[in-house]
PDB file of C-alpha atoms and ligand atoms in Angstrom:
ATOM      1  CA  MET A 219      27.491-232.018 -97.034  1.00  0.00           C
ATOM      2  CA  LYS A 220      29.829-229.409 -95.575  1.00  0.00           C
ATOM      3  CA  VAL A 221      32.669-231.556 -96.959  1.00  0.00           C
ATOM      4  CA  ASN A 222      31.468-231.687-100.463  1.00  0.00           C
ATOM      5  CA  VAL A 223      30.804-228.005-100.457  1.00  0.00           C
ATOM      6  CA  VAL A 224      34.442-227.286 -99.487  1.00  0.00           C
ATOM      7  CA  LYS A 225      35.565-229.943-102.245  1.00  0.00           C
ATOM      8  CA  SER A 226      33.746-228.064-104.977  1.00  0.00           C
ATOM      9  CA  VAL A 227      35.042-224.468-103.874  1.00  0.00           C
ATOM     10  CA  LEU A 228      38.582-225.864-104.254  1.00  0.00           C
ATOM     11  CA  LYS A 229      37.484-227.596-107.783  1.00  0.00           C
ATOM     12  CA  ALA A 230      36.295-224.510-108.797  1.00  0.00           C
ATOM     13  CA  ASN A 231      39.001-222.451-107.709  1.00  0.00           C
ATOM     14  CA  ASP A 232      41.634-224.790-109.500  1.00  0.00           C
ATOM     15  CA  LEU A 233      39.864-224.402-112.690  1.00  0.00           C
ATOM     16  CA  ILE A 234      40.647-220.717-112.632  1.00  0.00           C
ATOM     17  CA  ALA A 235      43.841-221.381-111.103  1.00  0.00           C
ATOM     18  CA  GLU A 236      44.904-223.156-114.458  1.00  0.00           C
ATOM     19  CA  ASN A 237      43.600-220.602-116.538  1.00  0.00           C
ATOM     20  CA  ASN A 238      45.778-217.825-114.689  1.00  0.00           C
ATOM     21  CA  ARG A 239      48.901-220.257-114.933  1.00  0.00           C
ATOM     22  CA  ASP A 240      47.964-220.450-118.997  1.00  0.00           C
ATOM     23  CA  LEU A 241      47.752-216.470-119.076  1.00  0.00           C
ATOM     24  CA  PHE A 242      51.483-215.995-117.246  1.00  0.00           C
ATOM     25  CA  ARG A 243      52.825-218.811-119.824  1.00  0.00           C
ATOM     26  CA  GLN A 244      51.478-216.960-122.665  1.00  0.00           C
ATOM     27  CA  TYR A 245      53.045-213.526-121.351  1.00  0.00           C
ATOM     28  CA  ARG A 246      56.207-215.341-120.070  1.00  0.00           C
ATOM     29  CA  THR A 247      55.522-214.001-116.569  1.00  0.00           C
ATOM     30  CA  VAL A 248      56.951-215.854-113.512  1.00  0.00           C
ATOM     31  CA  ALA A 249      54.298-215.772-110.818  1.00  0.00           C
ATOM     32  CA  LEU A 250      55.209-216.027-107.056  1.00  0.00           C
ATOM     33  CA  ASN A 251      52.842-216.615-104.162  1.00  0.00           C
ATOM     34  CA  LEU A 252      54.280-215.741-100.789  1.00  0.00           C
ATOM     35  CA  ILE A 253      52.798-217.265 -98.008  1.00  0.00           C
ATOM     36  CA  SER A 254      53.473-216.502 -93.952  1.00  0.00           C
ATOM     37  CA  SER A 255      52.212-215.322 -91.173  1.00  0.00           C
ATOM     38  CA  PRO A 256      51.582-211.485 -90.767  1.00  0.00           C
ATOM     39  CA  GLY A 257      54.384-209.577 -90.043  1.00  0.00           C
ATOM     40  CA  SER A 258      57.340-212.165 -91.217  1.00  0.00           C
ATOM     41  CA  GLY A 259      58.743-209.951 -93.669  1.00  0.00           C
ATOM     42  CA  LYS A 260      56.734-210.377 -96.960  1.00  0.00           C
ATOM     43  CA  THR A 261      56.297-206.634 -97.838  1.00  0.00           C
ATOM     44  CA  THR A 262      59.990-205.853 -96.673  1.00  0.00           C
ATOM     45  CA  LEU A 263      61.321-208.796 -98.897  1.00  0.00           C
ATOM     46  CA  LEU A 264      59.489-207.541-101.859  1.00  0.00           C
ATOM     47  CA  GLU A 265      60.697-204.227-101.564  1.00  0.00           C
ATOM     48  CA  ARG A 266      64.209-204.671-101.555  1.00  0.00           C
ATOM     49  CA  THR A 267      63.686-207.612-104.266  1.00  0.00           C
ATOM     50  CA  ILE A 268      61.924-205.690-106.764  1.00  0.00           C
ATOM     51  CA  SER A 269      64.545-202.837-106.278  1.00  0.00           C
ATOM     52  CA  ALA A 270      67.263-205.457-106.744  1.00  0.00           C
ATOM     53  CA  LEU A 271      65.957-207.151-109.866  1.00  0.00           C
ATOM     54  CA  LYS A 272      65.445-203.690-111.526  1.00  0.00           C
ATOM     55  CA  PRO A 273      66.214-202.093-114.148  1.00  0.00           C
ATOM     56  CA  ALA A 274      67.035-205.255-115.867  1.00  0.00           C
ATOM     57  CA  GLN A 275      63.860-206.978-114.733  1.00  0.00           C
ATOM     58  CA  GLN A 276      60.535-205.540-113.685  1.00  0.00           C
ATOM     59  CA  SER A 277      58.105-206.712-111.526  1.00  0.00           C
ATOM     60  CA  VAL A 278      54.370-206.315-110.879  1.00  0.00           C
ATOM     61  CA  VAL A 279      52.605-207.157-107.455  1.00  0.00           C
ATOM     62  CA  ILE A 280      49.409-208.118-106.376  1.00  0.00           C
ATOM     63  CA  VAL A 281      48.727-207.844-102.558  1.00  0.00           C
ATOM     64  CA  GLY A 282      46.005-209.349-100.387  1.00  0.00           C
ATOM     65  CA  ASP A 283      45.209-207.731 -96.994  1.00  0.00           C
ATOM     66  CA  LEU A 284      41.668-208.259 -95.233  1.00  0.00           C
ATOM     67  CA  GLU A 285      41.951-204.268 -95.263  1.00  0.00           C
ATOM     68  CA  THR A 286      43.993-201.080 -96.281  1.00  0.00           C
ATOM     69  CA  SER A 287      46.385-200.217 -98.997  1.00  0.00           C
ATOM     70  CA  ARG A 288      49.247-199.916 -96.777  1.00  0.00           C
ATOM     71  CA  ASP A 289      51.404-202.927 -98.483  1.00  0.00           C
ATOM     72  CA  ALA A 290      50.297-201.399-101.798  1.00  0.00           C
ATOM     73  CA  ASP A 291      51.376-198.035-100.773  1.00  0.00           C
ATOM     74  CA  ARG A 292      54.784-199.534 -99.673  1.00  0.00           C
ATOM     75  CA  LEU A 293      55.256-201.472-102.708  1.00  0.00           C
ATOM     76  CA  GLN A 294      54.360-199.054-105.575  1.00  0.00           C
ATOM     77  CA  PRO A 295      57.602-197.025-105.536  1.00  0.00           C
ATOM     78  CA  HIS A 296      59.554-200.033-106.417  1.00  0.00           C
ATOM     79  CA  ALA A 297      57.388-201.976-108.721  1.00  0.00           C
ATOM     80  CA  TYR A 298      56.160-201.462-112.274  1.00  0.00           C
ATOM     81  CA  GLU A 299      52.629-201.905-111.019  1.00  0.00           C
ATOM     82  CA  VAL A 300      50.720-202.801-108.041  1.00  0.00           C
ATOM     83  CA  THR A 301      47.144-203.910-107.065  1.00  0.00           C
ATOM     84  CA  GLN A 302      45.771-204.337-103.659  1.00  0.00           C
ATOM     85  CA  ILE A 303      42.697-207.031-102.811  1.00  0.00           C
ATOM     86  CA  ASN A 304      40.834-206.027 -99.968  1.00  0.00           C
ATOM     87  CA  THR A 305      39.418-209.654 -98.919  1.00  0.00           C
ATOM     88  CA  GLY A 306      37.281-208.329 -95.865  1.00  0.00           C
ATOM     89  CA  LEU A 307      36.899-211.554 -93.778  1.00  0.00           C
ATOM     90  CA  SER A 308      38.522-214.078 -96.007  1.00  0.00           C
ATOM     91  CA  CYS A 309      42.146-215.325 -94.909  1.00  0.00           C
ATOM     92  CA  HIS A 310      43.465-216.056 -98.095  1.00  0.00           C
ATOM     93  CA  LEU A 311      43.414-215.054-101.899  1.00  0.00           C
ATOM     94  CA  TYR A 312      41.177-216.900-104.473  1.00  0.00           C
ATOM     95  CA  ALA A 313      42.482-217.772-108.231  1.00  0.00           C
ATOM     96  CA  ASN A 314      39.235-215.394-109.531  1.00  0.00           C
ATOM     97  CA  GLN A 315      40.676-212.385-107.520  1.00  0.00           C
ATOM     98  CA  ILE A 316      44.042-213.004-109.278  1.00  0.00           C
ATOM     99  CA  ALA A 317      42.255-213.810-112.447  1.00  0.00           C
ATOM    100  CA  GLN A 318      40.499-210.484-112.042  1.00  0.00           C
ATOM    101  CA  SER A 319      43.469-207.850-110.934  1.00  0.00           C
ATOM    102  CA  ALA A 320      45.849-209.853-113.827  1.00  0.00           C
ATOM    103  CA  ARG A 321      43.510-208.032-116.414  1.00  0.00           C
ATOM    104  CA  ASP A 322      44.463-204.724-115.191  1.00  0.00           C
ATOM    105  CA  LEU A 323      48.307-205.421-114.698  1.00  0.00           C
ATOM    106  CA  PRO A 324      50.792-205.204-117.690  1.00  0.00           C
ATOM    107  CA  LEU A 325      51.786-208.506-117.708  1.00  0.00           C
ATOM    108  CA  ASP A 326      53.641-208.010-121.464  1.00  0.00           C
ATOM    109  CA  GLN A 327      55.992-206.115-119.431  1.00  0.00           C
ATOM    110  CA  ALA A 328      56.471-207.943-116.499  1.00  0.00           C
ATOM    111  CA  ASP A 329      59.585-210.398-115.845  1.00  0.00           C
ATOM    112  CA  TYR A 330      57.748-211.378-112.418  1.00  0.00           C
ATOM    113  CA  LEU A 331      54.201-211.387-110.716  1.00  0.00           C
ATOM    114  CA  PHE A 332      54.613-211.464-106.675  1.00  0.00           C
ATOM    115  CA  ILE A 333      51.587-212.089-105.318  1.00  0.00           C
ATOM    116  CA  GLU A 334      51.794-211.510-101.472  1.00  0.00           C
ATOM    117  CA  ASN A 335      48.980-213.373 -99.950  1.00  0.00           C
ATOM    118  CA  VAL A 336      47.006-212.572 -96.910  1.00  0.00           C
ATOM    119  CA  GLY A 337      49.156-213.046 -93.576  1.00  0.00           C
ATOM    120  CA  ASN A 338      47.992-216.552 -92.618  1.00  0.00           C
ATOM    121  CA  MET A 339      50.301-219.668 -92.321  1.00  0.00           C
ATOM    122  CA  VAL A 340      47.416-222.204 -93.056  1.00  0.00           C
ATOM    123  CA  CYS A 341      44.894-221.447 -95.797  1.00  0.00           C
ATOM    124  CA  PRO A 342      46.720-219.923 -98.418  1.00  0.00           C
ATOM    125  CA  GLY A 343      48.689-223.047 -98.686  1.00  0.00           C
ATOM    126  CA  GLU A 344      45.412-224.812 -99.731  1.00  0.00           C
ATOM    127  CA  PHE A 345      44.010-222.482-102.444  1.00  0.00           C
ATOM    128  CA  ASP A 346      46.096-222.652-105.838  1.00  0.00           C
ATOM    129  CA  LEU A 347      46.500-219.104-107.566  1.00  0.00           C
ATOM    130  CA  GLY A 348      48.124-220.430-110.743  1.00  0.00           C
ATOM    131  CA  GLU A 349      51.550-219.284-109.697  1.00  0.00           C
ATOM    132  CA  ASN A 350      54.524-221.219-111.161  1.00  0.00           C
ATOM    133  CA  LEU A 351      56.188-221.215-107.458  1.00  0.00           C
ATOM    134  CA  LYS A 352      55.066-221.216-104.019  1.00  0.00           C
ATOM    135  CA  VAL A 353      57.456-219.033-101.421  1.00  0.00           C
ATOM    136  CA  ALA A 354      56.974-219.933 -97.447  1.00  0.00           C
ATOM    137  CA  LEU A 355      58.322-217.491 -95.182  1.00  0.00           C
ATOM    138  CA  LEU A 356      58.721-217.978 -91.514  1.00  0.00           C
ATOM    139  CA  SER A 357      60.787-215.600 -89.200  1.00  0.00           C
ATOM    140  CA  ILE A 358      62.765-216.907 -86.474  1.00  0.00           C
ATOM    141  CA  CYS A 359      60.939-214.596 -84.347  1.00  0.00           C
ATOM    142  CA  GLU A 360      57.744-216.930 -84.559  1.00  0.00           C
ATOM    143  CA  GLY A 361      59.354-219.692 -82.806  1.00  0.00           C
ATOM    144  CA  ASP A 362      60.825-223.012 -83.572  1.00  0.00           C
ATOM    145  CA  ASP A 363      57.921-225.077 -83.186  1.00  0.00           C
ATOM    146  CA  LYS A 364      56.021-223.521 -85.966  1.00  0.00           C
ATOM    147  CA  VAL A 365      56.796-226.007 -88.701  1.00  0.00           C
ATOM    148  CA  ALA A 366      55.593-229.027 -87.215  1.00  0.00           C
ATOM    149  CA  LYS A 367      52.499-227.274 -85.476  1.00  0.00           C
ATOM    150  CA  TYR A 368      51.500-225.585 -88.896  1.00  0.00           C
ATOM    151  CA  PRO A 369      52.919-227.985 -91.714  1.00  0.00           C
ATOM    152  CA  THR A 370      50.326-227.161 -94.262  1.00  0.00           C
ATOM    153  CA  ILE A 371      52.665-224.170 -96.174  1.00  0.00           C
ATOM    154  CA  PHE A 372      55.981-226.209 -95.532  1.00  0.00           C
ATOM    155  CA  ARG A 373      54.710-229.184 -97.516  1.00  0.00           C
ATOM    156  CA  VAL A 374      53.949-227.420-100.571  1.00  0.00           C
ATOM    157  CA  ALA A 375      56.641-224.700-100.758  1.00  0.00           C
ATOM    158  CA  ASP A 376      58.977-224.409-103.836  1.00  0.00           C
ATOM    159  CA  ILE A 377      61.347-222.453-101.406  1.00  0.00           C
ATOM    160  CA  ILE A 378      61.659-221.661 -97.484  1.00  0.00           C
ATOM    161  CA  LEU A 379      62.830-218.575 -96.332  1.00  0.00           C
ATOM    162  CA  LEU A 380      63.644-218.325 -93.027  1.00  0.00           C
ATOM    163  CA  THR A 381      63.758-214.436 -92.456  1.00  0.00           C
ATOM    164  CA  LYS A 382      64.915-212.085 -89.637  1.00  0.00           C
ATOM    165  CA  MET A 383      68.110-214.106 -89.327  1.00  0.00           C
ATOM    166  CA  ASP A 384      70.100-210.554 -88.051  1.00  0.00           C
ATOM    167  CA  LEU A 385      67.785-211.689 -84.707  1.00  0.00           C
ATOM    168  CA  ILE A 386      69.277-214.999 -84.390  1.00  0.00           C
ATOM    169  CA  ASP A 387      71.515-213.869 -81.216  1.00  0.00           C
ATOM    170  CA  VAL A 388      68.704-212.310 -79.366  1.00  0.00           C
ATOM    171  CA  ILE A 389      66.053-215.065 -79.818  1.00  0.00           C
ATOM    172  CA  ASP A 390      65.756-218.648 -78.707  1.00  0.00           C
ATOM    173  CA  PHE A 391      65.704-220.421 -82.000  1.00  0.00           C
ATOM    174  CA  ASP A 392      66.749-224.289 -82.618  1.00  0.00           C
ATOM    175  CA  MET A 393      67.961-224.348 -86.129  1.00  0.00           C
ATOM    176  CA  ASP A 394      68.348-228.032 -86.195  1.00  0.00           C
ATOM    177  CA  ARG A 395      64.607-228.708 -85.036  1.00  0.00           C
ATOM    178  CA  VAL A 396      63.298-226.381 -87.847  1.00  0.00           C
ATOM    179  CA  GLN A 397      65.746-228.068 -90.074  1.00  0.00           C
ATOM    180  CA  SER A 398      64.460-231.407 -89.421  1.00  0.00           C
ATOM    181  CA  ASP A 399      61.107-230.744 -89.106  1.00  0.00           C
ATOM    182  CA  ILE A 400      60.862-228.862 -92.872  1.00  0.00           C
ATOM    183  CA  ARG A 401      62.887-232.045 -94.094  1.00  0.00           C
ATOM    184  CA  LYS A 402      59.909-234.216 -92.802  1.00  0.00           C
ATOM    185  CA  LEU A 403      57.366-232.426 -94.706  1.00  0.00           C
ATOM    186  CA  ASN A 404      59.598-231.541 -97.678  1.00  0.00           C
ATOM    187  CA  GLN A 405      62.914-232.605 -99.140  1.00  0.00           C
ATOM    188  CA  GLU A 406      63.134-230.718-102.273  1.00  0.00           C
ATOM    189  CA  ALA A 407      62.535-227.167-101.597  1.00  0.00           C
ATOM    190  CA  PRO A 408      65.914-225.131-100.894  1.00  0.00           C
ATOM    191  CA  LEU A 409      65.798-223.795 -97.394  1.00  0.00           C
ATOM    192  CA  MET A 410      67.525-220.206 -97.111  1.00  0.00           C
ATOM    193  CA  LYS A 411      68.296-218.019 -94.179  1.00  0.00           C
ATOM    194  CA  ILE A 412      67.620-214.467 -95.224  1.00  0.00           C
ATOM    195  CA  SER A 413      67.897-211.201 -93.187  1.00  0.00           C
ATOM    196  CA  VAL A 414      66.827-207.937 -95.262  1.00  0.00           C
ATOM    197  CA  LYS A 415      68.539-205.598 -92.527  1.00  0.00           C
ATOM    198  CA  SER A 416      72.112-207.547 -92.795  1.00  0.00           C
ATOM    199  CA  CYS A 417      71.467-208.763 -96.393  1.00  0.00           C
ATOM    200  CA  THR A 418      72.516-212.421 -95.195  1.00  0.00           C
ATOM    201  CA  GLY A 419      71.254-214.886 -97.957  1.00  0.00           C
ATOM    202  CA  PHE A 420      69.827-211.830 -99.895  1.00  0.00           C
ATOM    203  CA  ASP A 421      72.108-212.560-103.368  1.00  0.00           C
ATOM    204  CA  GLU A 422      71.324-216.489-103.067  1.00  0.00           C
ATOM    205  CA  TRP A 423      67.658-215.702-103.221  1.00  0.00           C
ATOM    206  CA  ILE A 424      67.978-213.299-106.075  1.00  0.00           C
ATOM    207  CA  GLN A 425      70.239-215.746-107.840  1.00  0.00           C
ATOM    208  CA  TRP A 426      67.619-218.373-107.218  1.00  0.00           C
ATOM    209  CA  LEU A 427      64.646-216.139-108.612  1.00  0.00           C
ATOM    210  CA  GLN A 428      66.525-215.417-111.756  1.00  0.00           C
ATOM    211  CA  ASP A 429      67.525-219.113-112.271  1.00  0.00           C
ATOM    212  CA  LYS A 430      63.679-220.036-111.993  1.00  0.00           C
ATOM    213  CA  ARG A 431      62.965-217.488-114.481  1.00  0.00           C
ATOM    214  CA  GLU A 432      65.317-218.750-116.903  1.00  0.00           C
ATOM    215  CA  SER A 433      64.296-222.249-116.147  1.00  0.00           C
ATOM    216  CA  SER A 434      60.559-221.396-116.380  1.00  0.00           C
ATOM    217  CA  VAL A 435      60.445-219.272-119.429  1.00  0.00           C
ATOM    218  CA  GLY A 436      63.748-219.777-120.993  1.00  0.00           C
ATOM    219  CA  VAL A 437      64.554-216.004-121.270  1.00  0.00           C
ATOM    220  CA  LYS A 438      66.460-213.721-119.017  1.00  0.00           C
ATOM    221  CA  ALA A 439      64.491-210.732-119.036  1.00  0.00           C
ATOM    222  CA  LYS A 440      61.739-209.031-121.536  1.00  0.00           C
ATOM    223  CA  PHE A 441      63.822-206.031-121.234  1.00  0.00           C
ATOM    224  CA  VAL A 442      66.515-207.244-123.536  1.00  0.00           C
ATOM    225  CA  GLU A 443      64.661-209.094-125.836  1.00  0.00           C
ATOM    226  CA  THR A 444      64.686-207.774-129.386  1.00  0.00           C
TER     227      THR A 444
HETATM  228  N1  GDP B 795      65.020-207.616 -87.901  1.00  0.00           N
HETATM  229  C1  GDP B 795      64.570-207.633 -89.041  1.00  0.00           C
HETATM  230  N2  GDP B 795      63.315-206.898 -88.920  1.00  0.00           N
HETATM  231  C2  GDP B 795      62.763-207.498 -90.233  1.00  0.00           C
HETATM  232  C3  GDP B 795      63.117-207.927 -91.362  1.00  0.00           C
HETATM  233  N3  GDP B 795      62.184-208.160 -92.630  1.00  0.00           N
HETATM  234  C4  GDP B 795      61.124-207.656 -91.743  1.00  0.00           C
HETATM  235  N4  GDP B 795      61.543-206.854 -90.737  1.00  0.00           N
HETATM  236  C5  GDP B 795      60.430-206.078 -90.099  1.00  0.00           C
HETATM  237  O1  GDP B 795      59.304-207.071 -89.648  1.00  0.00           O
HETATM  238  C6  GDP B 795      58.310-206.305 -89.544  1.00  0.00           C
HETATM  239  C7  GDP B 795      57.037-206.795 -90.585  1.00  0.00           C
HETATM  240  O2  GDP B 795      57.564-206.739 -91.793  1.00  0.00           O
HETATM  241  P1  GDP B 795      56.637-207.017 -93.174  1.00  0.00           P
HETATM  242  O3  GDP B 795      57.421-206.615 -94.585  1.00  0.00           O
HETATM  243  O4  GDP B 795      55.628-205.612 -93.090  1.00  0.00           O
HETATM  244  O5  GDP B 795      56.018-208.224 -93.043  1.00  0.00           O
HETATM  245  P2  GDP B 795      54.515-208.879 -93.603  1.00  0.00           P
HETATM  246  O6  GDP B 795      53.356-208.643 -92.907  1.00  0.00           O
HETATM  247  O7  GDP B 795      55.009-210.420 -93.461  1.00  0.00           O
HETATM  248  O8  GDP B 795      54.471-208.512 -95.256  1.00  0.00           O
HETATM  249  C8  GDP B 795      58.222-204.866 -90.056  1.00  0.00           C
HETATM  250  O9  GDP B 795      58.645-203.898 -88.904  1.00  0.00           O
HETATM  251  C9  GDP B 795      59.678-204.833 -90.582  1.00  0.00           C
HETATM  252  O10 GDP B 795      60.911-203.480 -90.354  1.00  0.00           O
HETATM  253  C10 GDP B 795      64.533-208.466 -91.153  1.00  0.00           C
HETATM  254  O11 GDP B 795      64.986-209.304 -91.833  1.00  0.00           O
HETATM  255  N5  GDP B 795      64.966-208.336 -89.977  1.00  0.00           N
HETATM  256 MG1   MG B 796      52.822-207.364 -95.725  1.00  0.00          MG
END
């Protein structure tokens, strides 16, 4: 009985997610869902990323957290528009929350919609929000055993970012083990080593975003359209 309830919740979520995807397609906005544990560097990466994409490309953001508007406050100076969703006890965002928030966002002006999911390595990977691309982050401070222990997000990710690479010399982290664990789960997703402190891998990440935008919606930026 419980299993049926969970399945119907997922099915209802998937239907709304498909509508979201149609909406993003209609506006030619690329939607990315950032998933990771709390503290792995999602908001910091977005602060830098959105600034690097400007002025040629504009971004809007939806942030999910249990409580507070702290991440939205951090991102507001960088983004075109930011909406914070407080989920209370829920450990992930649902597609209907994205549908509701998207109504208030200027998607007609936005090249990218970044969705910072609630900090959690498991549940957000199960719930489609209608995004075009899932971005999984793992900071090297979390340990080299986490990919195998929490495989959900690594299986479904379109790109995997190993963050805080500037700390590699002070953290015990077996890179070969992590790379091998990732490839057992996901052979396709690019694996990028990133640090926003030292800027390692940052240009490669920006290039990937721009390439994905061109291949998904076929234009470089709304800004340059006539
Ligand atoms: N050393 C280092 N610290 C980072 C890096 N990225 C983020 N941080 C720090 O990690 C902490 C958590 O970052 P935050 O972006 O809030 O993580 P989030 O919870 O995933 O959004 C903050 O203190 C950041 O300054 C990085 O590349 N290198
Ligand atoms: Mg955050």
